[in-house]
Short mmCIF file of C-alpha atoms in Angstrom, two decimals:
data_model
loop_
_atom_site.label_atom_id
_atom_site.label_comp_id
_atom_site.label_asym_id
_atom_site.label_seq_id
_atom_site.Cartn_x
_atom_site.Cartn_y
_atom_site.Cartn_z
CA MET A 1 -14.79 8.08 37.93
CA ILE A 2 -15.05 11.13 35.68
CA LYS A 3 -11.28 11.63 35.54
CA LYS A 4 -10.73 7.94 34.75
CA LEU A 5 -13.25 7.97 31.89
CA ARG A 6 -11.82 11.20 30.51
CA ASN A 7 -8.30 9.74 30.49
CA ARG A 8 -9.56 6.66 28.64
CA THR A 9 -11.31 8.93 26.13
CA VAL A 10 -8.12 10.87 25.40
CA ALA A 11 -6.17 7.63 25.04
CA LEU A 12 -8.67 6.20 22.55
CA LEU A 13 -8.72 9.37 20.46
CA MET A 14 -4.92 9.37 20.39
CA VAL A 15 -5.01 5.77 19.13
CA GLY A 16 -7.36 6.86 16.36
CA VAL A 17 -5.05 9.69 15.37
CA MET A 18 -2.01 7.39 15.40
CA VAL A 19 -3.85 4.85 13.26
CA LEU A 20 -4.61 7.48 10.65
CA ALA A 21 -1.38 9.49 10.90
CA PRO A 22 0.85 7.22 8.73
CA ALA A 23 -1.64 7.50 5.90
CA SER A 24 -1.55 11.29 5.79
CA ASN A 25 1.41 11.54 3.39
CA LYS A 26 0.25 12.88 0.07
CA ILE A 27 1.16 11.18 -3.20
CA ARG A 28 3.12 13.43 -5.58
CA TYR A 29 1.49 13.30 -8.99
CA VAL A 30 3.31 12.82 -12.31
CA HIS A 31 2.17 15.32 -14.93
CA ALA A 32 2.64 14.95 -18.65
CA ASP A 33 3.73 17.97 -20.68
CA GLU A 34 1.47 19.26 -23.40
CA GLU A 35 4.24 19.02 -25.99
CA THR A 36 5.33 15.77 -27.58
CA GLU A 37 7.90 14.03 -25.41
CA SER A 38 10.60 11.51 -26.18
CA VAL A 39 10.08 7.81 -25.66
CA ASP A 40 12.66 7.78 -22.84
CA GLU A 41 10.89 10.65 -21.07
CA LEU A 42 7.51 8.98 -21.45
CA GLU A 43 8.94 5.69 -20.22
CA ARG A 44 10.43 7.50 -17.21
CA LYS A 45 7.14 9.20 -16.41
CA LYS A 46 5.22 5.97 -16.90
CA LYS A 47 7.59 4.20 -14.51
CA GLU A 48 7.29 7.05 -12.02
CA ALA A 49 3.49 6.90 -12.26
CA GLU A 50 3.56 3.13 -11.67
CA GLU A 51 5.78 3.66 -8.62
CA LYS A 52 3.33 6.26 -7.30
CA ILE A 53 0.44 3.87 -7.97
CA ASN A 54 2.24 1.19 -5.96
CA GLU A 55 2.86 3.70 -3.17
CA ALA A 56 -0.81 4.68 -3.16
CA LYS A 57 -1.87 1.03 -3.20
CA ASP A 58 0.45 0.32 -0.28
CA LYS A 59 -1.03 3.32 1.49
CA LEU A 60 -4.57 2.11 0.76
CA SER A 61 -3.63 -1.37 1.95
CA GLY A 62 -2.32 0.16 5.15
CA LEU A 63 -5.54 2.11 5.59
CA GLU A 64 -7.58 -1.02 5.02
CA ASP A 65 -5.41 -2.84 7.57
CA ASN A 66 -6.10 0.02 9.97
CA VAL A 67 -9.85 -0.41 9.53
CA ASP A 68 -9.83 -3.26 12.06
CA GLN A 69 -7.86 -1.13 14.49
CA VAL A 70 -10.24 1.77 13.99
CA LYS A 71 -13.16 -0.61 14.45
CA SER A 72 -11.64 -1.69 17.76
CA VAL A 73 -11.29 1.97 18.71
CA VAL A 74 -14.90 2.60 17.70
CA VAL A 75 -16.10 -0.41 19.73
CA GLU A 76 -14.20 0.87 22.75
CA LEU A 77 -15.60 4.34 22.19
CA ASP A 78 -19.09 2.88 21.96
CA ASN A 79 -18.48 1.06 25.24
CA GLN A 80 -17.29 4.32 26.76
CA ILE A 81 -20.36 6.08 25.42
CA GLY A 82 -22.51 3.35 27.00
CA GLU A 83 -20.74 3.83 30.32
CA TYR A 84 -21.30 7.56 30.12
CA ASN A 85 -24.96 7.08 29.27
CA ASP A 86 -25.36 4.65 32.18
CA LYS A 87 -23.60 7.08 34.52
CA ILE A 88 -25.75 9.97 33.34
CA SER A 89 -28.91 7.89 33.74
CA GLU A 90 -27.82 6.88 37.25
CA LEU A 91 -27.12 10.50 38.17
CA ILE A 92 -30.46 11.59 36.75
CA ASP A 93 -32.22 8.82 38.70
CA GLN A 94 -30.45 9.88 41.91
CA ARG A 95 -31.33 13.49 41.29
CA THR A 96 -34.95 12.59 40.58
CA ALA A 97 -35.13 10.53 43.80
CA LEU A 98 -33.62 13.39 45.78
CA GLN A 99 -35.98 15.87 44.20
CA THR A 100 -38.87 13.61 45.20
CA GLU A 101 -37.44 13.33 48.72
CA ILE A 102 -37.02 17.10 48.82
CA ALA A 103 -40.65 17.56 47.86
CA VAL A 104 -41.70 15.12 50.64
CA THR A 105 -39.42 16.88 53.13
CA GLN A 106 -40.83 20.25 52.17
CA LEU A 107 -44.34 18.85 52.71
CA ARG A 108 -43.30 17.45 56.09
CA ILE A 109 -41.85 20.80 57.07
CA GLN A 110 -45.12 22.48 56.16
CA ASN A 111 -47.03 19.91 58.22
CA ALA A 112 -44.61 20.35 61.13
CA TYR A 113 -45.09 24.11 61.02
CA TYR A 114 -48.82 23.58 61.00
CA GLU A 115 -48.66 21.19 63.99
CA GLU A 116 -46.34 23.62 65.76
CA LYS A 117 -48.87 26.38 65.29
CA LEU A 118 -51.69 24.17 66.60
CA GLN A 119 -49.65 23.11 69.61
CA TYR A 120 -48.62 26.68 70.23
CA ASP A 121 -52.26 27.78 70.11
CA ASN A 122 -53.17 25.00 72.57
CA MET A 123 -50.45 26.13 74.94
CA LYS A 124 -51.73 29.68 74.77
CA GLU A 125 -55.19 28.46 75.66
CA ARG A 126 -53.74 26.58 78.68
CA ILE A 127 -51.90 29.64 79.82
CA GLN A 128 -55.03 31.73 79.40
CA TYR A 129 -57.04 29.17 81.36
CA ALA A 130 -54.49 29.10 84.18
CA TYR A 131 -54.43 32.84 84.33
CA GLU A 132 -58.18 33.08 84.47
CA ASN A 133 -58.24 30.52 87.31
CA GLY A 134 -55.52 32.23 89.37
CA ASP A 135 -52.75 29.63 88.92
CA THR A 136 -49.95 32.18 88.94
CA ALA A 137 -47.18 29.72 89.85
CA TYR A 138 -47.87 27.68 86.73
CA ILE A 139 -47.93 30.79 84.60
CA ASP A 140 -44.70 32.09 86.13
CA ALA A 141 -43.01 28.75 85.47
CA LEU A 142 -43.99 28.86 81.85
CA MET A 143 -43.28 32.55 81.32
CA ASN A 144 -39.78 32.36 82.85
CA VAL A 145 -38.64 29.63 80.46
CA ASP A 146 -36.79 30.75 77.32
CA ASP A 147 -36.63 27.27 75.86
CA PHE A 148 -39.24 24.62 76.35
CA LYS A 149 -36.63 21.93 76.09
CA ASN A 150 -34.45 23.51 78.76
CA MET A 151 -37.50 23.91 80.85
CA LEU A 152 -38.17 20.20 80.74
CA ASN A 153 -34.69 19.58 82.09
CA GLU A 154 -35.38 21.64 85.16
CA SER A 155 -36.96 19.42 87.81
CA GLU A 156 -38.29 22.36 89.79
CA TYR A 157 -40.43 23.34 86.81
CA VAL A 158 -41.46 19.86 85.88
CA SER A 159 -43.07 19.39 89.26
CA GLN A 160 -45.16 22.48 88.68
CA ILE A 161 -46.49 21.32 85.32
CA SER A 162 -49.28 18.82 85.01
CA SER A 163 -48.80 15.55 83.14
CA TYR A 164 -51.09 16.75 80.36
CA ASP A 165 -49.11 19.87 79.88
CA GLN A 166 -45.96 17.82 79.99
CA VAL A 167 -47.17 15.78 77.02
CA GLN A 168 -48.10 18.92 75.15
CA LEU A 169 -44.70 20.47 75.76
CA ASP A 170 -42.90 17.29 74.69
CA ARG A 171 -44.92 17.20 71.52
CA LEU A 172 -44.15 20.82 70.71
CA CYS A 173 -40.43 20.22 71.28
CA ASN A 174 -40.51 17.14 69.08
CA ILE A 175 -42.26 19.06 66.33
CA ARG A 176 -39.66 21.79 66.43
CA ALA A 177 -36.85 19.22 66.43
CA SER A 178 -38.45 17.54 63.41
CA ILE A 179 -38.61 20.88 61.66
CA GLU A 180 -34.89 21.42 62.20
CA MET A 181 -34.13 17.87 61.06
CA TYR A 182 -36.24 18.27 57.94
CA LYS A 183 -34.57 21.62 57.17
CA ASP A 184 -31.14 20.06 57.52
CA LEU A 185 -32.14 17.13 55.31
CA LEU A 186 -33.64 19.53 52.78
CA ASN A 187 -30.48 21.60 52.63
CA ARG A 188 -28.29 18.53 52.27
CA ASN A 189 -30.51 17.11 49.54
CA LEU A 190 -30.59 20.42 47.69
CA ALA A 191 -26.78 20.54 47.79
CA LYS A 192 -26.64 16.93 46.60
CA VAL A 193 -29.01 17.75 43.74
CA ASP A 194 -26.75 20.63 42.70
CA GLU A 195 -23.74 18.31 42.88
CA LEU A 196 -25.48 15.60 40.85
CA THR A 197 -26.65 18.18 38.30
CA GLU A 198 -23.10 19.48 37.86
CA GLU A 199 -21.73 15.93 37.62
CA ALA A 200 -24.39 15.01 35.06
CA GLN A 201 -23.49 18.07 32.99
CA THR A 202 -19.79 17.11 33.16
CA GLU A 203 -20.59 13.56 32.11
CA GLN A 204 -22.76 14.90 29.29
CA GLU A 205 -19.87 17.04 28.05
CA ALA A 206 -17.52 14.04 28.23
CA LEU A 207 -20.09 11.99 26.35
CA GLN A 208 -20.21 14.63 23.62
CA VAL A 209 -16.40 14.49 23.38
CA MET A 210 -16.62 10.73 22.91
CA VAL A 211 -19.31 11.02 20.24
CA ASP A 212 -17.39 13.74 18.38
CA GLY A 213 -14.15 11.76 18.65
CA LYS A 214 -15.78 8.63 17.29
CA ARG A 215 -17.24 10.57 14.37
CA GLU A 216 -13.89 12.24 13.62
CA VAL A 217 -12.01 8.93 13.67
CA ILE A 218 -14.47 7.29 11.27
CA LEU A 219 -14.72 10.39 9.07
CA ALA A 220 -10.94 10.80 8.89
CA LEU A 221 -10.49 7.17 7.87
CA ASN A 222 -13.21 7.36 5.21
CA VAL A 223 -11.82 10.64 3.85
CA GLU A 224 -8.28 9.23 3.72
CA ILE A 225 -9.44 6.07 1.96
CA GLY A 226 -11.51 8.10 -0.51
CA GLU A 227 -8.61 10.45 -1.25
CA THR A 228 -6.22 7.54 -1.73
CA GLU A 229 -8.62 5.77 -4.08
CA GLY A 230 -8.94 9.03 -6.02
CA GLU A 231 -5.15 9.32 -6.18
CA ILE A 232 -4.91 5.78 -7.52
CA SER A 233 -7.53 6.55 -10.17
CA GLU A 234 -5.76 9.75 -11.25
CA LEU A 235 -2.34 8.11 -11.33
CA THR A 236 -3.74 5.15 -13.26
CA ALA A 237 -5.23 7.56 -15.80
CA GLN A 238 -1.83 9.28 -16.14
CA ARG A 239 -0.06 5.95 -16.61
CA ASP A 240 -2.63 4.90 -19.21
CA ALA A 241 -2.12 8.22 -21.00
CA PHE A 242 1.65 7.65 -21.08
CA GLU A 243 1.10 4.11 -22.38
CA ALA A 244 -1.23 5.46 -25.06
CA GLN A 245 1.42 8.00 -26.15
CA LEU A 246 4.07 5.29 -26.20
CA LEU A 247 1.75 3.07 -28.22
CA GLN A 248 1.15 5.89 -30.70
CA ILE A 249 4.90 6.46 -31.03
CA ALA A 250 5.51 2.72 -31.47
CA GLU A 251 2.75 2.47 -34.07
CA ALA A 252 4.11 5.51 -35.91
CA ALA A 253 7.63 4.04 -35.80
CA ALA A 254 6.31 0.70 -37.03
CA ALA A 255 4.41 2.43 -39.82
CA ALA A 256 7.51 4.41 -40.78
CA GLU A 257 9.62 1.26 -40.69
CA GLU A 258 7.05 -0.57 -42.81
CA ALA A 259 7.00 2.32 -45.28
CA ARG A 260 10.81 2.31 -45.37
CA ARG A 261 10.82 -1.45 -45.83
CA GLN A 262 8.28 -1.22 -48.64
CA GLU A 263 10.28 1.58 -50.25
CA GLU A 264 13.46 -0.47 -49.90
CA LYS A 265 11.66 -3.46 -51.38
CA ARG A 266 10.40 -1.33 -54.25
CA ARG A 267 13.89 0.08 -54.78
CA GLN A 268 15.45 -3.39 -54.69
CA GLU A 269 12.85 -4.63 -57.16
CA GLU A 270 13.56 -1.66 -59.38
CA LEU A 271 17.29 -2.31 -59.16
CA ARG A 272 16.68 -5.99 -59.91
CA ARG A 273 14.50 -5.06 -62.86
CA GLN A 274 17.14 -2.65 -64.16
CA ARG A 275 19.83 -5.28 -63.65
CA GLU A 276 17.76 -7.92 -65.42
CA GLU A 277 17.06 -5.50 -68.25
CA ALA A 278 20.75 -4.64 -68.45
CA GLU A 279 21.69 -8.31 -68.37
CA ALA A 280 19.07 -9.05 -71.01
CA ALA A 281 20.35 -6.18 -73.14
CA GLU A 282 23.92 -7.38 -72.62
CA ALA A 283 22.89 -10.93 -73.51
CA GLU A 284 21.11 -9.67 -76.61
CA LYS A 285 24.16 -7.64 -77.54
CA ARG A 286 26.39 -10.69 -77.08
CA ARG A 287 23.95 -12.79 -79.10
CA GLN A 288 23.97 -10.24 -81.91
CA LYS A 289 27.77 -10.06 -81.83
CA GLU A 290 27.99 -13.83 -81.86
CA GLU A 291 25.49 -13.94 -84.70
CA GLU A 292 27.46 -11.34 -86.60
CA GLU A 293 30.71 -13.19 -86.00
CA ARG A 294 29.12 -16.47 -87.04
CA ARG A 295 27.80 -14.83 -90.20
CA LYS A 296 31.22 -13.39 -90.97
CA ARG A 297 32.87 -16.76 -90.38
CA GLU A 298 30.37 -18.44 -92.68
CA GLU A 299 30.96 -15.78 -95.32
CA ALA A 300 34.70 -16.21 -94.96
CA GLU A 301 34.41 -19.97 -95.22
CA THR A 302 32.20 -19.59 -98.27
CA ALA A 303 34.64 -17.19 -99.83
CA SER A 304 37.57 -19.53 -99.18
CA ASP A 305 35.75 -22.38 -100.94
CA SER A 306 34.68 -20.32 -103.96
CA ASP A 307 36.28 -20.26 -107.37
CA ALA A 308 37.88 -16.97 -106.40
CA SER A 309 40.34 -18.88 -104.23
CA SER A 310 42.93 -18.44 -107.01
CA ASP A 311 42.50 -14.71 -106.63
CA TYR A 312 43.12 -14.89 -102.86
CA ASP A 313 44.54 -11.55 -101.63
CA ASP A 314 46.77 -11.59 -98.55
CA ASP A 315 45.72 -8.08 -97.64
CA ASP A 316 42.06 -9.08 -97.67
CA ASP A 317 42.85 -12.11 -95.54
CA ASP A 318 44.68 -9.88 -93.07
CA ASP A 319 41.69 -7.54 -92.91
CA TYR A 320 39.37 -10.47 -92.14
CA ASP A 321 41.57 -11.87 -89.40
CA ASP A 322 41.95 -8.46 -87.72
CA SER A 323 38.20 -7.92 -87.74
CA TYR A 324 37.55 -11.31 -86.17
CA ASP A 325 40.23 -10.87 -83.53
CA ASP A 326 38.97 -7.42 -82.56
CA SER A 327 35.43 -8.73 -82.18
CA TYR A 328 36.60 -11.61 -80.04
CA ASP A 329 38.75 -9.39 -77.87
CA ASP A 330 35.82 -7.05 -77.20
CA TYR A 331 33.75 -9.95 -75.80
CA GLU A 332 34.43 -11.27 -72.31
CA GLU A 333 31.64 -12.41 -70.02
CA LYS A 334 33.33 -11.33 -66.78
CA ILE A 335 36.28 -9.05 -66.20
CA TYR A 336 38.10 -9.46 -62.86
CA TYR A 337 40.64 -7.35 -60.98
CA THR A 338 43.99 -7.50 -62.69
CA GLY A 339 45.96 -5.21 -60.40
CA GLY A 340 46.15 -1.50 -59.80
CA SER A 341 44.26 0.83 -57.46
CA LEU A 342 40.82 0.05 -56.05
CA ILE A 343 37.99 2.57 -56.40
CA TRP A 344 37.06 4.57 -53.27
CA PRO A 345 33.95 2.67 -52.02
CA ALA A 346 31.99 5.66 -50.62
CA PRO A 347 31.81 8.31 -53.36
CA SER A 348 30.03 10.89 -51.15
CA CYS A 349 32.08 10.31 -47.98
CA TYR A 350 35.80 10.94 -47.49
CA LEU A 351 36.33 11.26 -43.73
CA ILE A 352 38.36 8.35 -42.29
CA THR A 353 37.27 7.89 -38.66
CA ASP A 354 39.40 4.84 -37.82
CA TYR A 355 42.46 3.32 -39.54
CA PHE A 356 43.72 -0.22 -39.98
CA GLY A 357 45.69 -1.65 -37.04
CA ALA A 358 45.83 -1.67 -33.23
CA ARG A 359 43.38 0.56 -31.35
CA GLU A 360 41.23 0.85 -28.21
CA ALA A 361 37.85 -0.82 -28.64
CA PRO A 362 35.35 2.02 -29.31
CA THR A 363 32.45 0.06 -27.79
CA ALA A 364 31.69 -3.21 -26.07
CA GLY A 365 32.20 -6.17 -28.40
CA ALA A 366 34.45 -4.26 -30.82
CA SER A 367 37.94 -5.52 -31.75
CA THR A 368 41.13 -3.98 -30.38
CA TYR A 369 42.85 -4.64 -33.73
CA HIS A 370 40.99 -2.90 -36.51
CA GLN A 371 41.00 -5.03 -39.67
CA GLY A 372 39.74 -2.39 -42.04
CA LEU A 373 39.07 1.26 -42.68
CA ASP A 374 36.11 3.16 -41.12
CA ILE A 375 34.68 5.88 -43.37
CA GLY A 376 32.25 8.35 -41.75
CA CYS A 377 28.96 8.39 -43.69
CA SER A 378 25.44 9.60 -43.15
CA MET A 379 22.73 6.97 -43.06
CA SER A 380 21.92 5.32 -46.43
CA SER A 381 24.86 6.84 -48.34
CA SER A 382 25.75 4.99 -51.58
CA VAL A 383 28.35 2.21 -51.37
CA ILE A 384 29.97 1.05 -54.65
CA ALA A 385 32.13 -1.90 -55.68
CA ALA A 386 35.84 -1.11 -55.40
CA ALA A 387 36.53 -3.33 -58.46
CA PRO A 388 34.67 -5.74 -60.74
CA GLY A 389 33.91 -9.17 -59.32
CA THR A 390 31.35 -11.66 -58.05
CA VAL A 391 29.28 -11.16 -54.87
CA THR A 392 30.17 -14.15 -52.68
CA ALA A 393 28.11 -13.03 -49.67
CA ALA A 394 25.31 -10.55 -48.99
CA GLY A 395 23.89 -11.16 -45.52
CA TYR A 396 24.04 -10.40 -41.81
CA ASN A 397 25.97 -11.36 -38.69
CA SER A 398 25.94 -9.97 -35.16
CA TRP A 399 29.22 -8.01 -35.29
CA ALA A 400 29.38 -6.92 -38.96
CA GLY A 401 25.66 -6.29 -39.28
CA ASN A 402 24.55 -6.24 -42.91
CA TYR A 403 27.59 -6.86 -45.12
CA VAL A 404 28.63 -7.60 -48.73
CA THR A 405 31.76 -9.51 -49.81
CA ILE A 406 33.03 -9.38 -53.43
CA TYR A 407 35.72 -11.66 -54.89
CA HIS A 408 37.79 -9.85 -57.52
CA GLY A 409 40.12 -12.66 -58.58
CA GLU A 410 43.82 -13.22 -57.93
CA GLY A 411 43.00 -14.01 -54.24
CA LEU A 412 41.65 -10.47 -53.63
CA SER A 413 38.33 -9.82 -51.83
CA THR A 414 36.69 -6.68 -50.45
CA THR A 415 34.04 -6.53 -47.68
CA TYR A 416 31.60 -3.70 -46.88
CA MET A 417 30.09 -3.80 -43.34
CA HIS A 418 27.38 -2.16 -41.12
CA LEU A 419 25.12 -1.56 -44.13
CA SER A 420 21.52 -0.37 -43.90
CA GLY A 421 20.43 -2.08 -47.14
CA PHE A 422 21.51 -4.08 -50.19
CA ALA A 423 21.52 -3.35 -53.93
CA VAL A 424 22.97 -6.76 -54.93
CA SER A 425 22.53 -10.40 -53.99
CA THR A 426 24.87 -13.36 -53.53
CA GLY A 427 26.04 -14.65 -56.92
CA ASP A 428 25.63 -11.31 -58.72
CA TYR A 429 28.45 -10.10 -60.94
CA VAL A 430 29.25 -6.40 -60.42
CA SER A 431 31.30 -3.85 -62.28
CA GLY A 432 33.78 -1.51 -60.65
CA GLY A 433 31.91 1.55 -59.34
CA GLN A 434 28.50 -0.21 -59.44
CA LEU A 435 26.07 0.56 -56.57
CA ILE A 436 26.04 -2.47 -54.27
CA ALA A 437 24.64 -1.23 -50.89
CA TYR A 438 23.82 1.66 -48.52
CA SER A 439 25.78 2.71 -45.43
CA GLY A 440 24.27 2.26 -41.97
CA SER A 441 24.95 1.33 -38.34
CA THR A 442 23.96 -2.34 -38.03
CA GLY A 443 25.93 -4.83 -35.93
CA ILE A 444 28.49 -3.59 -33.38
CA SER A 445 28.53 0.08 -34.34
CA THR A 446 28.30 3.40 -32.52
CA GLY A 447 26.98 5.37 -35.49
CA PRO A 448 26.45 5.35 -39.26
CA HIS A 449 29.65 4.57 -41.19
CA LEU A 450 31.17 2.15 -43.71
CA HIS A 451 33.73 -0.43 -42.60
CA PHE A 452 35.80 -1.27 -45.73
CA ALA A 453 38.06 -4.33 -45.53
CA VAL A 454 40.51 -5.88 -48.03
CA GLU A 455 41.61 -9.54 -47.92
CA VAL A 456 44.47 -11.04 -49.90
CA ASN A 457 44.58 -14.83 -49.91
CA GLY A 458 42.39 -14.92 -46.77
CA SER A 459 44.35 -12.35 -44.70
CA TYR A 460 43.25 -8.79 -43.96
CA VAL A 461 45.56 -6.05 -45.25
CA ASP A 462 45.57 -2.27 -44.98
CA PRO A 463 43.03 -0.98 -47.55
CA LEU A 464 44.99 2.27 -48.01
CA ALA A 465 47.68 0.27 -49.79
CA TYR A 466 45.16 -0.69 -52.50
CA LEU A 467 42.89 2.36 -52.75
CA ASN A 468 43.29 5.06 -55.34
#
């Protein structure tokens, strides 16, 4: 019974260990550096923290699933503990009963010894009486017997002993036999008590193993669950810290972008104001010139109608006509490209990074036949009009990014792509060399540069053939 219970105990404790063993893997924490980290690094650490959180949650879920198994183990352990307690109680009851029986047997032995002494004294008195009355044969029969029991088996002696004495001898023999029986029973019961005591101690030790095992299984599960919950809390705090850093970076980037946008807006407004002032000044200048020319024409007409017409001087008339023609020639509202070399469109940048013609696409979505000239520029470098003309487009598309197209007349157009910002709008008239935009990397682009394209009658041509 003890061996069977002990084997069941070991099996249950092994189940408890196996239930908890899969949850013993520690979660590796993700630590943030003290120094400012890049967005990619923070995103990586945030993702790693989230993965660790999921691992810890899976671990916790597994532990919680194991709670039922551990409860089953605990119930079985409790049943085992109950069996041990019942067994110990039974052994204690048996030992108590034997101890009581031993006490009774010891009392019986004492009584038997007392009766033996009384019977022995009575027999001595009978012998003394026989001796005093001269019954030597009776005395010799008694004195020659080593064992009263053996004596009773000898018929020759029995005939010499009276019936009264026979009863007394039988009683004495029975008393002595009872004494031996009680001694044997006492010894057997004492041995049994020792055996039961040892068995009870063994059962008590096994019971203690069960109690300790139950406590360890429950404690291990609670500790593992507590540690896992702590890991989840710490990892969650790390992830939140990474998210906070990313939010700060995003807010700072948004603030910087807003500041840049406001600055660009202010700059565009300033450029617009300057352009409007220049246009107003130009309009005023034209008005004054027109007024002056009108005044001169009126004066000339007045002079031609005056009485001095007879004194008309050809030289004076020639001077008047030359003055009028010169003034008219100086005035022209818009001057378009009339041939010759175009102005280099990036005055601070001269490195050509890609030429017109066939090529390998530098990035996904790029053309394998380059229809322009790529000029390496830093971000926001000045871009100027290659010739005077009218801005026919200033906008955005997915492959060119921000772009400006200027029509110069005679079927010639120039286009400026991948810009970071504009200095002109659609419909504006620009002079050759006037600031029109800022280089950038919008659209399909691998870095800041200016894509400069030239179209003649709707077809792209090599810009190098037209540039100065």
